[in-house]
């Protein structure tokens, strides 16, 4: 006697207008990061340029924000880019933030083997998790696709090097003891 029905897909995440508006997202990030992240209580943003990296309407979105600071705060060493992720369900973003914060509280945050993004904020009203950047020009997935498309010994050697680095990082992550 149980009737199950799927929910209709949302055409747009509710937070998208806020997340893609430069001024509104500047205010959101400034308040969220300053109120959440240790060492950022005095954070003030002079500029914010949103860039949508991936978007699955009604489900999730990942954005990169290019940030500018007032001259008096420019030398603080704060990130000039941050990544924000929003999800339809509040629990996904909150869980991602809490997991990243738990990892950041371990020696993994300073690991020479593994690069972790710094957890900067979880903004529950808009279901947004904000993290610092991870340096790099190319993802492992992009490197794999390029090496398979241009199958040369040099590309295979490069891919092998980075696969070994990824494996070492994953091993360190899984041995961290973080639940």
PDB file of N, CA and C in Angstrom, residues 33-140:
ATOM      1  N   UNK A  33      32.902  33.706   5.249  1.00  0.00           N
ATOM      2  CA  UNK A  33      34.289  33.354   5.570  1.00  0.00           C
ATOM      3  C   UNK A  33      34.737  34.063   6.854  1.00  0.00           C
ATOM      4  N   UNK A  34      34.450  35.363   6.961  1.00  0.00           N
ATOM      5  CA  UNK A  34      34.866  36.110   8.158  1.00  0.00           C
ATOM      6  C   UNK A  34      34.225  35.543   9.416  1.00  0.00           C
ATOM      7  N   UNK A  35      33.018  35.009   9.291  1.00  0.00           N
ATOM      8  CA  UNK A  35      32.326  34.473  10.457  1.00  0.00           C
ATOM      9  C   UNK A  35      32.634  33.024  10.768  1.00  0.00           C
ATOM     10  N   UNK A  36      33.388  32.356   9.892  1.00  0.00           N
ATOM     11  CA  UNK A  36      33.607  30.917  10.072  1.00  0.00           C
ATOM     12  C   UNK A  36      35.062  30.499  10.212  1.00  0.00           C
ATOM     13  N   UNK A  37      35.930  31.062   9.405  1.00  0.00           N
ATOM     14  CA  UNK A  37      37.293  30.542   9.298  1.00  0.00           C
ATOM     15  C   UNK A  37      38.252  31.247  10.252  1.00  0.00           C
ATOM     16  N   UNK A  38      38.983  30.469  11.044  1.00  0.00           N
ATOM     17  CA  UNK A  38      40.002  31.069  11.911  1.00  0.00           C
ATOM     18  C   UNK A  38      41.023  31.835  11.070  1.00  0.00           C
ATOM     19  N   UNK A  39      41.390  33.007  11.517  1.00  0.00           N
ATOM     20  CA  UNK A  39      42.369  33.811  10.794  1.00  0.00           C
ATOM     21  C   UNK A  39      41.763  34.728   9.743  1.00  0.00           C
ATOM     22  N   UNK A  40      40.448  34.693   9.590  1.00  0.00           N
ATOM     23  CA  UNK A  40      39.803  35.512   8.565  1.00  0.00           C
ATOM     24  C   UNK A  40      38.762  36.473   9.154  1.00  0.00           C
ATOM     25  N   UNK A  41      38.772  36.693  10.455  1.00  0.00           N
ATOM     26  CA  UNK A  41      37.745  37.530  11.093  1.00  0.00           C
ATOM     27  C   UNK A  41      37.726  38.947  10.533  1.00  0.00           C
ATOM     28  N   UNK A  42      38.862  39.454  10.083  1.00  0.00           N
ATOM     29  CA  UNK A  42      38.940  40.818   9.547  1.00  0.00           C
ATOM     30  C   UNK A  42      38.794  40.861   8.033  1.00  0.00           C
ATOM     31  N   UNK A  43      38.447  39.743   7.415  1.00  0.00           N
ATOM     32  CA  UNK A  43      38.352  39.676   5.956  1.00  0.00           C
ATOM     33  C   UNK A  43      37.330  40.678   5.425  1.00  0.00           C
ATOM     34  N   UNK A  44      37.734  41.452   4.446  1.00  0.00           N
ATOM     35  CA  UNK A  44      36.855  42.349   3.712  1.00  0.00           C
ATOM     36  C   UNK A  44      37.197  42.201   2.239  1.00  0.00           C
ATOM     37  N   UNK A  45      36.195  42.117   1.406  1.00  0.00           N
ATOM     38  CA  UNK A  45      36.402  41.955  -0.026  1.00  0.00           C
ATOM     39  C   UNK A  45      36.036  43.241  -0.755  1.00  0.00           C
ATOM     40  N   UNK A  46      36.903  43.656  -1.673  1.00  0.00           N
ATOM     41  CA  UNK A  46      36.626  44.823  -2.501  1.00  0.00           C
ATOM     42  C   UNK A  46      35.967  44.408  -3.803  1.00  0.00           C
ATOM     43  N   UNK A  47      36.235  43.177  -4.243  1.00  0.00           N
ATOM     44  CA  UNK A  47      35.697  42.715  -5.523  1.00  0.00           C
ATOM     45  C   UNK A  47      35.518  41.206  -5.503  1.00  0.00           C
ATOM     46  N   UNK A  48      34.601  40.750  -6.326  1.00  0.00           N
ATOM     47  CA  UNK A  48      34.332  39.323  -6.439  1.00  0.00           C
ATOM     48  C   UNK A  48      33.805  39.050  -7.850  1.00  0.00           C
ATOM     49  N   UNK A  49      34.465  38.140  -8.546  1.00  0.00           N
ATOM     50  CA  UNK A  49      34.006  37.762  -9.888  1.00  0.00           C
ATOM     51  C   UNK A  49      33.693  36.277  -9.905  1.00  0.00           C
ATOM     52  N   UNK A  50      32.390  35.916 -10.005  1.00  0.00           N
ATOM     53  CA  UNK A  50      32.017  34.501 -10.026  1.00  0.00           C
ATOM     54  C   UNK A  50      32.240  33.874 -11.396  1.00  0.00           C
ATOM     55  N   UNK A  51      32.605  32.600 -11.370  1.00  0.00           N
ATOM     56  CA  UNK A  51      32.800  31.818 -12.592  1.00  0.00           C
ATOM     57  C   UNK A  51      32.215  30.423 -12.342  1.00  0.00           C
ATOM     58  N   UNK A  52      31.190  30.051 -13.088  1.00  0.00           N
ATOM     59  CA  UNK A  52      30.587  28.728 -12.931  1.00  0.00           C
ATOM     60  C   UNK A  52      31.504  27.697 -13.584  1.00  0.00           C
ATOM     61  N   UNK A  53      31.935  26.709 -12.794  1.00  0.00           N
ATOM     62  CA  UNK A  53      32.805  25.649 -13.310  1.00  0.00           C
ATOM     63  C   UNK A  53      32.007  24.445 -13.776  1.00  0.00           C
ATOM     64  N   UNK A  54      31.001  24.064 -13.006  1.00  0.00           N
ATOM     65  CA  UNK A  54      30.120  22.971 -13.410  1.00  0.00           C
ATOM     66  C   UNK A  54      28.756  23.195 -12.788  1.00  0.00           C
ATOM     67  N   UNK A  55      27.729  22.810 -13.518  1.00  0.00           N
ATOM     68  CA  UNK A  55      26.373  23.052 -13.045  1.00  0.00           C
ATOM     69  C   UNK A  55      25.464  21.951 -13.541  1.00  0.00           C
ATOM     70  N   UNK A  56      24.823  21.287 -12.602  1.00  0.00           N
ATOM     71  CA  UNK A  56      23.798  20.299 -12.917  1.00  0.00           C
ATOM     72  C   UNK A  56      22.492  20.875 -12.362  1.00  0.00           C
ATOM     73  N   UNK A  57      21.681  21.495 -13.231  1.00  0.00           N
ATOM     74  CA  UNK A  57      20.476  22.192 -12.758  1.00  0.00           C
ATOM     75  C   UNK A  57      19.633  21.334 -11.809  1.00  0.00           C
ATOM     76  N   UNK A  58      19.237  21.969 -10.724  1.00  0.00           N
ATOM     77  CA  UNK A  58      18.407  21.294  -9.746  1.00  0.00           C
ATOM     78  C   UNK A  58      19.159  20.372  -8.810  1.00  0.00           C
ATOM     79  N   UNK A  59      20.478  20.189  -9.013  1.00  0.00           N
ATOM     80  CA  UNK A  59      21.227  19.243  -8.196  1.00  0.00           C
ATOM     81  C   UNK A  59      22.418  19.884  -7.485  1.00  0.00           C
ATOM     82  N   UNK A  60      23.394  20.400  -8.260  1.00  0.00           N
ATOM     83  CA  UNK A  60      24.606  20.941  -7.646  1.00  0.00           C
ATOM     84  C   UNK A  60      25.295  21.914  -8.604  1.00  0.00           C
ATOM     85  N   UNK A  61      26.144  22.734  -8.028  1.00  0.00           N
ATOM     86  CA  UNK A  61      26.909  23.698  -8.821  1.00  0.00           C
ATOM     87  C   UNK A  61      28.233  23.958  -8.120  1.00  0.00           C
ATOM     88  N   UNK A  62      29.289  24.092  -8.912  1.00  0.00           N
ATOM     89  CA  UNK A  62      30.610  24.451  -8.405  1.00  0.00           C
ATOM     90  C   UNK A  62      31.031  25.744  -9.084  1.00  0.00           C
ATOM     91  N   UNK A  63      31.465  26.701  -8.282  1.00  0.00           N
ATOM     92  CA  UNK A  63      31.894  27.998  -8.798  1.00  0.00           C
ATOM     93  C   UNK A  63      33.284  28.333  -8.292  1.00  0.00           C
ATOM     94  N   UNK A  64      34.011  29.100  -9.092  1.00  0.00           N
ATOM     95  CA  UNK A  64      35.282  29.678  -8.657  1.00  0.00           C
ATOM     96  C   UNK A  64      35.039  31.176  -8.548  1.00  0.00           C
ATOM     97  N   UNK A  65      35.492  31.747  -7.444  1.00  0.00           N
ATOM     98  CA  UNK A  65      35.377  33.182  -7.248  1.00  0.00           C
ATOM     99  C   UNK A  65      36.769  33.801  -7.269  1.00  0.00           C
ATOM    100  N   UNK A  66      36.935  34.812  -8.084  1.00  0.00           N
ATOM    101  CA  UNK A  66      38.176  35.579  -8.138  1.00  0.00           C
ATOM    102  C   UNK A  66      37.961  36.777  -7.223  1.00  0.00           C
ATOM    103  N   UNK A  67      38.789  36.886  -6.200  1.00  0.00           N
ATOM    104  CA  UNK A  67      38.581  37.874  -5.144  1.00  0.00           C
ATOM    105  C   UNK A  67      39.600  39.002  -5.197  1.00  0.00           C
ATOM    106  N   UNK A  68      39.145  40.177  -4.805  1.00  0.00           N
ATOM    107  CA  UNK A  68      40.024  41.331  -4.661  1.00  0.00           C
ATOM    108  C   UNK A  68      39.835  41.913  -3.270  1.00  0.00           C
ATOM    109  N   UNK A  69      40.917  42.410  -2.694  1.00  0.00           N
ATOM    110  CA  UNK A  69      40.899  42.942  -1.337  1.00  0.00           C
ATOM    111  C   UNK A  69      41.193  44.442  -1.350  1.00  0.00           C
ATOM    112  N   UNK A  70      40.705  45.158  -0.343  1.00  0.00           N
ATOM    113  CA  UNK A  70      41.092  46.573  -0.221  1.00  0.00           C
ATOM    114  C   UNK A  70      42.612  46.655  -0.043  1.00  0.00           C
ATOM    115  N   UNK A  71      43.230  47.756  -0.479  1.00  0.00           N
ATOM    116  CA  UNK A  71      44.703  47.868  -0.402  1.00  0.00           C
ATOM    117  C   UNK A  71      45.282  47.566   0.978  1.00  0.00           C
ATOM    118  N   UNK A  72      44.606  47.990   2.026  1.00  0.00           N
ATOM    119  CA  UNK A  72      45.150  47.782   3.379  1.00  0.00           C
ATOM    120  C   UNK A  72      45.125  46.320   3.816  1.00  0.00           C
ATOM    121  N   UNK A  73      44.383  45.466   3.100  1.00  0.00           N
ATOM    122  CA  UNK A  73      44.321  44.038   3.442  1.00  0.00           C
ATOM    123  C   UNK A  73      44.981  43.151   2.389  1.00  0.00           C
ATOM    124  N   UNK A  74      45.497  43.749   1.340  1.00  0.00           N
ATOM    125  CA  UNK A  74      46.026  42.980   0.213  1.00  0.00           C
ATOM    126  C   UNK A  74      47.233  42.117   0.574  1.00  0.00           C
ATOM    127  N   UNK A  75      47.955  42.475   1.613  1.00  0.00           N
ATOM    128  CA  UNK A  75      49.173  41.746   1.976  1.00  0.00           C
ATOM    129  C   UNK A  75      48.947  40.662   3.020  1.00  0.00           C
ATOM    130  N   UNK A  76      47.715  40.318   3.316  1.00  0.00           N
ATOM    131  CA  UNK A  76      47.411  39.340   4.355  1.00  0.00           C
ATOM    132  C   UNK A  76      47.707  37.898   3.930  1.00  0.00           C
ATOM    133  N   UNK A  77      47.852  37.659   2.657  1.00  0.00           N
ATOM    134  CA  UNK A  77      48.088  36.295   2.192  1.00  0.00           C
ATOM    135  C   UNK A  77      46.812  35.483   2.058  1.00  0.00           C
ATOM    136  N   UNK A  78      45.670  36.157   2.079  1.00  0.00           N
ATOM    137  CA  UNK A  78      44.400  35.462   1.896  1.00  0.00           C
ATOM    138  C   UNK A  78      44.266  35.029   0.442  1.00  0.00           C
ATOM    139  N   UNK A  79      43.473  33.994   0.175  1.00  0.00           N
ATOM    140  CA  UNK A  79      43.372  33.486  -1.203  1.00  0.00           C
ATOM    141  C   UNK A  79      42.736  34.500  -2.158  1.00  0.00           C
ATOM    142  N   UNK A  80      43.254  34.520  -3.375  1.00  0.00           N
ATOM    143  CA  UNK A  80      42.670  35.376  -4.410  1.00  0.00           C
ATOM    144  C   UNK A  80      41.602  34.634  -5.208  1.00  0.00           C
ATOM    145  N   UNK A  81      41.523  33.328  -4.991  1.00  0.00           N
ATOM    146  CA  UNK A  81      40.418  32.542  -5.544  1.00  0.00           C
ATOM    147  C   UNK A  81      39.922  31.591  -4.466  1.00  0.00           C
ATOM    148  N   UNK A  82      38.630  31.341  -4.488  1.00  0.00           N
ATOM    149  CA  UNK A  82      38.030  30.325  -3.628  1.00  0.00           C
ATOM    150  C   UNK A  82      37.058  29.521  -4.471  1.00  0.00           C
ATOM    151  N   UNK A  83      36.761  28.334  -4.006  1.00  0.00           N
ATOM    152  CA  UNK A  83      35.806  27.453  -4.679  1.00  0.00           C
ATOM    153  C   UNK A  83      34.585  27.329  -3.783  1.00  0.00           C
ATOM    154  N   UNK A  84      33.413  27.461  -4.384  1.00  0.00           N
ATOM    155  CA  UNK A  84      32.161  27.298  -3.645  1.00  0.00           C
ATOM    156  C   UNK A  84      31.353  26.200  -4.309  1.00  0.00           C
ATOM    157  N   UNK A  85      30.734  25.388  -3.484  1.00  0.00           N
ATOM    158  CA  UNK A  85      29.895  24.302  -3.985  1.00  0.00           C
ATOM    159  C   UNK A  85      28.543  24.396  -3.291  1.00  0.00           C
ATOM    160  N   UNK A  86      27.495  24.271  -4.064  1.00  0.00           N
ATOM    161  CA  UNK A  86      26.161  24.265  -3.495  1.00  0.00           C
ATOM    162  C   UNK A  86      25.415  23.042  -4.005  1.00  0.00           C
ATOM    163  N   UNK A  87      24.528  22.563  -3.171  1.00  0.00           N
ATOM    164  CA  UNK A  87      23.774  21.348  -3.470  1.00  0.00           C
ATOM    165  C   UNK A  87      22.300  21.597  -3.184  1.00  0.00           C
ATOM    166  N   UNK A  88      21.469  20.794  -3.788  1.00  0.00           N
ATOM    167  CA  UNK A  88      20.033  20.887  -3.536  1.00  0.00           C
ATOM    168  C   UNK A  88      19.732  20.552  -2.083  1.00  0.00           C
ATOM    169  N   UNK A  89      20.379  19.521  -1.559  1.00  0.00           N
ATOM    170  CA  UNK A  89      20.151  19.084  -0.181  1.00  0.00           C
ATOM    171  C   UNK A  89      21.203  19.688   0.744  1.00  0.00           C
ATOM    172  N   UNK A  90      20.745  20.225   1.853  1.00  0.00           N
ATOM    173  CA  UNK A  90      21.628  20.861   2.826  1.00  0.00           C
ATOM    174  C   UNK A  90      22.678  19.898   3.371  1.00  0.00           C
ATOM    175  N   UNK A  91      22.309  18.641   3.552  1.00  0.00           N
ATOM    176  CA  UNK A  91      23.220  17.687   4.186  1.00  0.00           C
ATOM    177  C   UNK A  91      24.477  17.433   3.363  1.00  0.00           C
ATOM    178  N   UNK A  92      24.405  17.495   2.046  1.00  0.00           N
ATOM    179  CA  UNK A  92      25.588  17.206   1.222  1.00  0.00           C
ATOM    180  C   UNK A  92      26.688  18.249   1.434  1.00  0.00           C
ATOM    181  N   UNK A  93      26.343  19.510   1.358  1.00  0.00           N
ATOM    182  CA  UNK A  93      27.331  20.567   1.557  1.00  0.00           C
ATOM    183  C   UNK A  93      27.865  20.593   2.972  1.00  0.00           C
ATOM    184  N   UNK A  94      26.972  20.418   3.932  1.00  0.00           N
ATOM    185  CA  UNK A  94      27.382  20.401   5.346  1.00  0.00           C
ATOM    186  C   UNK A  94      28.327  19.232   5.608  1.00  0.00           C
ATOM    187  N   UNK A  95      27.984  18.053   5.099  1.00  0.00           N
ATOM    188  CA  UNK A  95      28.849  16.878   5.287  1.00  0.00           C
ATOM    189  C   UNK A  95      30.210  17.083   4.624  1.00  0.00           C
ATOM    190  N   UNK A  96      30.220  17.650   3.423  1.00  0.00           N
ATOM    191  CA  UNK A  96      31.486  17.900   2.731  1.00  0.00           C
ATOM    192  C   UNK A  96      32.349  18.863   3.536  1.00  0.00           C
ATOM    193  N   UNK A  97      31.748  19.918   4.051  1.00  0.00           N
ATOM    194  CA  UNK A  97      32.493  20.900   4.844  1.00  0.00           C
ATOM    195  C   UNK A  97      33.030  20.265   6.131  1.00  0.00           C
ATOM    196  N   UNK A  98      32.185  19.539   6.840  1.00  0.00           N
ATOM    197  CA  UNK A  98      32.617  18.922   8.095  1.00  0.00           C
ATOM    198  C   UNK A  98      33.725  17.896   7.859  1.00  0.00           C
ATOM    199  N   UNK A  99      33.631  17.142   6.771  1.00  0.00           N
ATOM    200  CA  UNK A  99      34.683  16.181   6.448  1.00  0.00           C
ATOM    201  C   UNK A  99      35.997  16.866   6.126  1.00  0.00           C
ATOM    202  N   UNK A 100      35.931  17.938   5.331  1.00  0.00           N
ATOM    203  CA  UNK A 100      37.140  18.677   4.990  1.00  0.00           C
ATOM    204  C   UNK A 100      37.736  19.338   6.231  1.00  0.00           C
ATOM    205  N   UNK A 101      36.873  19.885   7.104  1.00  0.00           N
ATOM    206  CA  UNK A 101      37.361  20.502   8.340  1.00  0.00           C
ATOM    207  C   UNK A 101      38.039  19.466   9.241  1.00  0.00           C
ATOM    208  N   UNK A 102      37.486  18.260   9.294  1.00  0.00           N
ATOM    209  CA  UNK A 102      38.103  17.200  10.101  1.00  0.00           C
ATOM    210  C   UNK A 102      39.476  16.831   9.547  1.00  0.00           C
ATOM    211  N   UNK A 103      39.599  16.747   8.241  1.00  0.00           N
ATOM    212  CA  UNK A 103      40.899  16.450   7.631  1.00  0.00           C
ATOM    213  C   UNK A 103      41.878  17.594   7.856  1.00  0.00           C
ATOM    214  N   UNK A 104      41.396  18.822   7.757  1.00  0.00           N
ATOM    215  CA  UNK A 104      42.243  20.005   7.922  1.00  0.00           C
ATOM    216  C   UNK A 104      42.803  20.091   9.339  1.00  0.00           C
ATOM    217  N   UNK A 105      42.111  19.507  10.300  1.00  0.00           N
ATOM    218  CA  UNK A 105      42.552  19.535  11.701  1.00  0.00           C
ATOM    219  C   UNK A 105      43.607  18.475  12.002  1.00  0.00           C
ATOM    220  N   UNK A 106      44.020  17.707  11.016  1.00  0.00           N
ATOM    221  CA  UNK A 106      45.035  16.669  11.190  1.00  0.00           C
ATOM    222  C   UNK A 106      46.356  17.131  10.570  1.00  0.00           C
ATOM    223  N   UNK A 107      47.418  16.363  10.744  1.00  0.00           N
ATOM    224  CA  UNK A 107      48.688  16.701  10.083  1.00  0.00           C
ATOM    225  C   UNK A 107      48.601  16.696   8.555  1.00  0.00           C
ATOM    226  N   UNK A 108      47.527  16.145   7.992  1.00  0.00           N
ATOM    227  CA  UNK A 108      47.378  16.148   6.533  1.00  0.00           C
ATOM    228  C   UNK A 108      47.358  17.559   5.956  1.00  0.00           C
ATOM    229  N   UNK A 109      46.927  18.539   6.741  1.00  0.00           N
ATOM    230  CA  UNK A 109      46.857  19.916   6.253  1.00  0.00           C
ATOM    231  C   UNK A 109      48.227  20.435   5.829  1.00  0.00           C
ATOM    232  N   UNK A 110      49.281  19.909   6.424  1.00  0.00           N
ATOM    233  CA  UNK A 110      50.645  20.352   6.102  1.00  0.00           C
ATOM    234  C   UNK A 110      51.438  19.269   5.373  1.00  0.00           C
ATOM    235  N   UNK A 111      50.759  18.268   4.859  1.00  0.00           N
ATOM    236  CA  UNK A 111      51.443  17.148   4.212  1.00  0.00           C
ATOM    237  C   UNK A 111      52.160  17.575   2.931  1.00  0.00           C
ATOM    238  N   UNK A 112      53.392  17.099   2.730  1.00  0.00           N
ATOM    239  CA  UNK A 112      54.075  17.370   1.462  1.00  0.00           C
ATOM    240  C   UNK A 112      53.578  16.446   0.337  1.00  0.00           C
ATOM    241  N   UNK A 113      52.839  15.407   0.701  1.00  0.00           N
ATOM    242  CA  UNK A 113      52.355  14.417  -0.260  1.00  0.00           C
ATOM    243  C   UNK A 113      50.967  14.726  -0.790  1.00  0.00           C
ATOM    244  N   UNK A 114      50.146  15.312   0.056  1.00  0.00           N
ATOM    245  CA  UNK A 114      48.726  15.489  -0.233  1.00  0.00           C
ATOM    246  C   UNK A 114      48.350  16.956  -0.096  1.00  0.00           C
ATOM    247  N   UNK A 115      47.687  17.513  -1.105  1.00  0.00           N
ATOM    248  CA  UNK A 115      47.229  18.903  -1.039  1.00  0.00           C
ATOM    249  C   UNK A 115      45.748  18.921  -0.692  1.00  0.00           C
ATOM    250  N   UNK A 116      45.424  19.526   0.458  1.00  0.00           N
ATOM    251  CA  UNK A 116      44.032  19.669   0.885  1.00  0.00           C
ATOM    252  C   UNK A 116      43.589  21.110   0.700  1.00  0.00           C
ATOM    253  N   UNK A 117      42.354  21.276   0.290  1.00  0.00           N
ATOM    254  CA  UNK A 117      41.768  22.614   0.245  1.00  0.00           C
ATOM    255  C   UNK A 117      41.433  23.038   1.665  1.00  0.00           C
ATOM    256  N   UNK A 118      41.651  24.310   1.968  1.00  0.00           N
ATOM    257  CA  UNK A 118      41.318  24.829   3.293  1.00  0.00           C
ATOM    258  C   UNK A 118      39.809  25.048   3.394  1.00  0.00           C
ATOM    259  N   UNK A 119      39.165  24.470   4.404  1.00  0.00           N
ATOM    260  CA  UNK A 119      37.730  24.729   4.589  1.00  0.00           C
ATOM    261  C   UNK A 119      37.538  26.151   5.108  1.00  0.00           C
ATOM    262  N   UNK A 120      36.769  26.960   4.395  1.00  0.00           N
ATOM    263  CA  UNK A 120      36.613  28.361   4.775  1.00  0.00           C
ATOM    264  C   UNK A 120      35.255  28.678   5.376  1.00  0.00           C
ATOM    265  N   UNK A 121      34.202  28.035   4.897  1.00  0.00           N
ATOM    266  CA  UNK A 121      32.872  28.340   5.448  1.00  0.00           C
ATOM    267  C   UNK A 121      31.853  27.338   4.947  1.00  0.00           C
ATOM    268  N   UNK A 122      30.832  27.149   5.780  1.00  0.00           N
ATOM    269  CA  UNK A 122      29.597  26.533   5.322  1.00  0.00           C
ATOM    270  C   UNK A 122      28.503  27.541   5.625  1.00  0.00           C
ATOM    271  N   UNK A 123      27.785  27.937   4.597  1.00  0.00           N
ATOM    272  CA  UNK A 123      26.744  28.965   4.721  1.00  0.00           C
ATOM    273  C   UNK A 123      25.401  28.264   4.551  1.00  0.00           C
ATOM    274  N   UNK A 124      24.750  27.903   5.666  1.00  0.00           N
ATOM    275  CA  UNK A 124      23.565  27.049   5.597  1.00  0.00           C
ATOM    276  C   UNK A 124      22.367  27.664   4.889  1.00  0.00           C
ATOM    277  N   UNK A 125      22.164  28.960   5.011  1.00  0.00           N
ATOM    278  CA  UNK A 125      20.992  29.572   4.387  1.00  0.00           C
ATOM    279  C   UNK A 125      20.926  29.369   2.885  1.00  0.00           C
ATOM    280  N   UNK A 126      22.084  29.258   2.253  1.00  0.00           N
ATOM    281  CA  UNK A 126      22.137  29.055   0.797  1.00  0.00           C
ATOM    282  C   UNK A 126      22.784  27.719   0.431  1.00  0.00           C
ATOM    283  N   UNK A 127      23.076  26.905   1.461  1.00  0.00           N
ATOM    284  CA  UNK A 127      23.644  25.556   1.258  1.00  0.00           C
ATOM    285  C   UNK A 127      24.962  25.611   0.474  1.00  0.00           C
ATOM    286  N   UNK A 128      25.856  26.504   0.887  1.00  0.00           N
ATOM    287  CA  UNK A 128      27.113  26.710   0.166  1.00  0.00           C
ATOM    288  C   UNK A 128      28.295  26.357   1.055  1.00  0.00           C
ATOM    289  N   UNK A 129      29.167  25.512   0.524  1.00  0.00           N
ATOM    290  CA  UNK A 129      30.430  25.192   1.160  1.00  0.00           C
ATOM    291  C   UNK A 129      31.514  25.954   0.409  1.00  0.00           C
ATOM    292  N   UNK A 130      32.388  26.648   1.150  1.00  0.00           N
ATOM    293  CA  UNK A 130      33.458  27.443   0.546  1.00  0.00           C
ATOM    294  C   UNK A 130      34.790  26.871   0.996  1.00  0.00           C
ATOM    295  N   UNK A 131      35.678  26.689   0.041  1.00  0.00           N
ATOM    296  CA  UNK A 131      37.007  26.163   0.352  1.00  0.00           C
ATOM    297  C   UNK A 131      38.057  26.956  -0.398  1.00  0.00           C
ATOM    298  N   UNK A 132      39.273  26.915   0.125  1.00  0.00           N
ATOM    299  CA  UNK A 132      40.383  27.558  -0.547  1.00  0.00           C
ATOM    300  C   UNK A 132      40.779  26.770  -1.785  1.00  0.00           C
ATOM    301  N   UNK A 133      41.654  27.337  -2.590  1.00  0.00           N
ATOM    302  CA  UNK A 133      42.076  26.665  -3.821  1.00  0.00           C
ATOM    303  C   UNK A 133      43.140  25.607  -3.552  1.00  0.00           C
ATOM    304  N   UNK A 134      43.281  24.714  -4.490  1.00  0.00           N
ATOM    305  CA  UNK A 134      44.392  23.758  -4.516  1.00  0.00           C
ATOM    306  C   UNK A 134      45.161  24.060  -5.799  1.00  0.00           C
ATOM    307  N   UNK A 135      46.446  24.337  -5.657  1.00  0.00           N
ATOM    308  CA  UNK A 135      47.260  24.716  -6.818  1.00  0.00           C
ATOM    309  C   UNK A 135      47.314  23.586  -7.834  1.00  0.00           C
ATOM    310  N   UNK A 136      47.309  23.952  -9.088  1.00  0.00           N
ATOM    311  CA  UNK A 136      47.435  22.974 -10.158  1.00  0.00           C
ATOM    312  C   UNK A 136      46.921  23.537 -11.461  1.00  0.00           C
ATOM    313  N   UNK A 137      47.480  23.019 -12.539  1.00  0.00           N
ATOM    314  CA  UNK A 137      47.070  23.471 -13.866  1.00  0.00           C
ATOM    315  C   UNK A 137      46.114  22.499 -14.537  1.00  0.00           C
ATOM    316  N   UNK A 138      46.091  21.255 -14.038  1.00  0.00           N
ATOM    317  CA  UNK A 138      45.341  20.212 -14.718  1.00  0.00           C
ATOM    318  C   UNK A 138      44.921  19.163 -13.696  1.00  0.00           C
ATOM    319  N   UNK A 139      43.714  18.644 -13.856  1.00  0.00           N
ATOM    320  CA  UNK A 139      43.271  17.571 -12.968  1.00  0.00           C
ATOM    321  C   UNK A 139      43.848  16.250 -13.445  1.00  0.00           C
ATOM    322  N   UNK A 140      43.840  15.279 -12.562  1.00  0.00           N
ATOM    323  CA  UNK A 140      44.315  13.948 -12.942  1.00  0.00           C
ATOM    324  C   UNK A 140      43.448  13.385 -14.065  1.00  0.00           C
TER     325      UNK A 140
END
